[in-house]
C-alpha cells in the first residue's frame, strides 16, 4: 500500500491528460489552492454524485481561490463521456497506470463485503498555493463529502 500524505508534505507533482487529451499539471495551478480528489470510476453512481456535487459548488470554491481536479484510472475517452453525460465542469484527469493515485496514497487495499482487493481509495487532498498538503482525507464518502469540505475549509 502506498504511503498516505500528511499535512505539510509536498504534494507530488503530476502531469496527466484531461478528458480531451490535453496535459494538465499540478504546477499549472501554482499560486492557487487545489482540491485534488480521487475516485474509482467514471459513470458509476457514487462517483457521479461526487462529481456533480463538485460541479454544483465549483463557482463557490473558485471564488474562494480553489481549483478542483478529479483523478481516476479511467481513460480520457471515458472521462469525456462522463463529463458530457453529466454536464460536469470539474477538470477530470486520467491516470490509467495509477502512478499519481499511488503517489497520493489513493490506491491500495480495500475491503468490501468481506473481500479484500486492490483499488482506488476515495480520497481528497487539499494543496495550498505553495504546493504543500493542507489536508489529506482518505476513505471519504461520495455523498455529502463536498459539503463537508466546504464547511471544514470555512467557505
Tab-separated table of C-alpha atoms in Angstrom:
chain	number	residue	atom	x	y	z
A	1	UNK	CA	0.000	0.000	0.000
A	2	UNK	CA	1.281	3.447	-0.825
A	3	UNK	CA	2.073	5.992	1.878
A	4	UNK	CA	-0.687	8.379	2.800
A	5	UNK	CA	0.127	12.062	2.629
A	6	UNK	CA	0.127	14.217	5.725
A	7	UNK	CA	-0.443	17.969	6.158
A	8	UNK	CA	2.830	19.784	5.458
A	9	UNK	CA	4.060	17.209	2.914
A	10	UNK	CA	4.958	18.474	-0.552
A	11	UNK	CA	2.193	17.386	-2.918
A	12	UNK	CA	3.652	15.022	-5.549
A	13	UNK	CA	3.984	16.743	-8.930
A	14	UNK	CA	1.991	15.282	-11.802
A	15	UNK	CA	1.003	15.838	-15.409
A	16	UNK	CA	-1.981	13.866	-16.701
A	17	UNK	CA	-4.285	14.038	-19.731
A	18	UNK	CA	-7.733	15.565	-19.238
A	19	UNK	CA	-10.955	14.346	-20.882
A	20	UNK	CA	-9.866	15.979	-24.173
A	21	UNK	CA	-6.315	14.586	-24.041
A	22	UNK	CA	-4.742	17.923	-23.042
A	23	UNK	CA	-1.926	17.724	-20.493
A	24	UNK	CA	-2.719	19.240	-17.089
A	25	UNK	CA	-0.075	19.616	-14.377
A	26	UNK	CA	-0.381	20.412	-10.698
A	27	UNK	CA	2.242	23.104	-11.416
A	28	UNK	CA	-0.284	24.840	-13.731
A	29	UNK	CA	-2.177	25.795	-10.551
A	30	UNK	CA	0.746	27.258	-8.572
A	31	UNK	CA	-0.411	30.263	-6.594
A	32	UNK	CA	-3.931	28.843	-6.164
A	33	UNK	CA	-5.250	26.245	-3.783
A	34	UNK	CA	-6.196	22.958	-5.410
A	35	UNK	CA	-8.636	20.295	-4.281
A	36	UNK	CA	-7.409	17.043	-5.832
A	37	UNK	CA	-9.942	14.281	-5.438
A	38	UNK	CA	-9.505	10.647	-6.381
A	39	UNK	CA	-12.476	8.491	-7.342
A	40	UNK	CA	-12.756	4.857	-8.512
A	41	UNK	CA	-14.633	5.061	-11.816
A	42	UNK	CA	-16.468	7.471	-14.083
A	43	UNK	CA	-20.137	6.814	-14.852
A	44	UNK	CA	-20.828	4.983	-11.579
A	45	UNK	CA	-23.479	6.202	-9.092
A	46	UNK	CA	-21.226	7.325	-6.206
A	47	UNK	CA	-18.619	8.922	-8.448
A	48	UNK	CA	-21.342	10.684	-10.436
A	49	UNK	CA	-22.860	12.089	-7.230
A	50	UNK	CA	-19.453	13.333	-6.066
A	51	UNK	CA	-18.535	14.898	-9.440
A	52	UNK	CA	-21.947	16.589	-9.684
A	53	UNK	CA	-21.555	17.949	-6.125
A	54	UNK	CA	-18.159	19.432	-7.047
A	55	UNK	CA	-19.625	20.878	-10.265
A	56	UNK	CA	-22.588	22.389	-8.371
A	57	UNK	CA	-20.162	24.071	-5.931
A	58	UNK	CA	-17.431	24.962	-8.418
A	59	UNK	CA	-18.233	28.690	-8.534
A	60	UNK	CA	-18.242	28.885	-4.725
A	61	UNK	CA	-14.921	27.021	-4.495
A	62	UNK	CA	-13.317	29.045	-7.320
A	63	UNK	CA	-14.476	32.267	-5.663
A	64	UNK	CA	-12.660	31.167	-2.501
A	65	UNK	CA	-9.477	30.537	-4.533
A	66	UNK	CA	-9.751	26.768	-5.074
A	67	UNK	CA	-9.358	24.841	-8.319
A	68	UNK	CA	-10.771	21.299	-8.447
A	69	UNK	CA	-9.153	18.322	-10.184
A	70	UNK	CA	-10.756	14.877	-10.230
A	71	UNK	CA	-8.464	11.907	-10.933
A	72	UNK	CA	-9.452	8.324	-11.747
A	73	UNK	CA	-7.835	5.385	-13.548
A	74	UNK	CA	-10.248	5.866	-16.471
A	75	UNK	CA	-9.008	6.691	-19.970
A	76	UNK	CA	-9.637	10.214	-21.379
A	77	UNK	CA	-12.379	8.923	-23.726
A	78	UNK	CA	-14.421	7.604	-20.792
A	79	UNK	CA	-13.866	10.855	-18.886
A	80	UNK	CA	-15.193	12.793	-21.887
A	81	UNK	CA	-18.340	10.607	-21.952
A	82	UNK	CA	-18.731	11.133	-18.173
A	83	UNK	CA	-18.295	14.898	-18.456
A	84	UNK	CA	-20.730	15.176	-21.357
A	85	UNK	CA	-23.355	12.821	-19.882
A	86	UNK	CA	-23.444	14.681	-16.552
A	87	UNK	CA	-22.605	18.245	-17.769
A	88	UNK	CA	-19.580	18.294	-15.469
A	89	UNK	CA	-17.410	21.412	-15.226
A	90	UNK	CA	-14.776	19.870	-12.955
A	91	UNK	CA	-11.442	19.102	-14.651
A	92	UNK	CA	-11.225	15.307	-14.892
A	93	UNK	CA	-7.813	13.703	-15.324
A	94	UNK	CA	-6.893	10.194	-16.479
A	95	UNK	CA	-4.367	8.095	-14.534
A	96	UNK	CA	-4.710	4.636	-16.135
A	97	UNK	CA	-1.282	3.452	-14.918
A	98	UNK	CA	-2.247	4.606	-11.371
A	99	UNK	CA	1.110	6.326	-10.754
A	100	UNK	CA	-0.472	9.525	-9.371
A	101	UNK	CA	-3.089	7.562	-7.411
A	102	UNK	CA	-0.227	5.628	-5.842
A	103	UNK	CA	1.903	8.743	-5.175
A	104	UNK	CA	-1.016	10.316	-3.286
A	105	UNK	CA	-1.794	7.177	-1.265
A	106	UNK	CA	-5.140	6.821	-3.035
A	107	UNK	CA	-4.618	3.279	-4.311
A	108	UNK	CA	-4.328	0.246	-2.115
A	109	UNK	CA	-6.053	-2.486	-0.194
A	110	UNK	CA	-9.803	-2.210	0.171
A	111	UNK	CA	-12.360	-4.433	1.853
A	112	UNK	CA	-15.878	-4.796	0.534
A	113	UNK	CA	-18.412	-7.408	1.624
A	114	UNK	CA	-15.650	-9.465	3.250
A	115	UNK	CA	-13.497	-9.452	0.116
A	116	UNK	CA	-10.042	-7.832	0.092
A	117	UNK	CA	-8.719	-6.370	-3.166
A	118	UNK	CA	-6.579	-3.571	-4.615
A	119	UNK	CA	-8.473	-0.487	-5.725
A	120	UNK	CA	-8.903	3.273	-5.665
A	121	UNK	CA	-9.377	4.677	-2.176
A	122	UNK	CA	-11.808	7.592	-2.476
A	123	UNK	CA	-9.623	10.443	-1.217
A	124	UNK	CA	-9.381	14.221	-1.253
A	125	UNK	CA	-6.151	16.170	-0.894
A	126	UNK	CA	-6.204	19.948	-0.452
A	127	UNK	CA	-2.985	21.531	-1.745
A	128	UNK	CA	-2.062	25.088	-0.764
A	129	UNK	CA	-0.691	27.842	-3.021
A	130	UNK	CA	2.878	26.678	-2.398
A	131	UNK	CA	2.246	23.051	-3.342
A	132	UNK	CA	2.083	21.742	0.237
A	133	UNK	CA	-0.612	19.378	1.508
A	134	UNK	CA	-3.053	21.348	3.643
A	135	UNK	CA	-5.483	18.466	4.268
A	136	UNK	CA	-5.395	14.773	3.386
A	137	UNK	CA	-8.712	12.930	3.666
A	138	UNK	CA	-8.900	9.203	2.937
A	139	UNK	CA	-11.802	6.746	2.668
A	140	UNK	CA	-14.269	9.595	2.235
A	141	UNK	CA	-17.911	9.021	1.359
A	142	UNK	CA	-19.165	10.206	-2.029
A	143	UNK	CA	-22.397	11.628	-0.639
A	144	UNK	CA	-22.091	14.777	1.459
A	145	UNK	CA	-18.328	14.971	1.069
A	146	UNK	CA	-18.241	18.257	-0.866
A	147	UNK	CA	-20.496	19.968	1.696
A	148	UNK	CA	-18.164	18.753	4.466
A	149	UNK	CA	-15.086	20.101	2.648
A	150	UNK	CA	-16.751	23.486	2.169
A	151	UNK	CA	-17.662	23.589	5.866
A	152	UNK	CA	-14.199	22.419	7.010
A	153	UNK	CA	-12.454	24.992	4.809
A	154	UNK	CA	-14.712	27.746	6.152
A	155	UNK	CA	-16.045	28.713	2.710
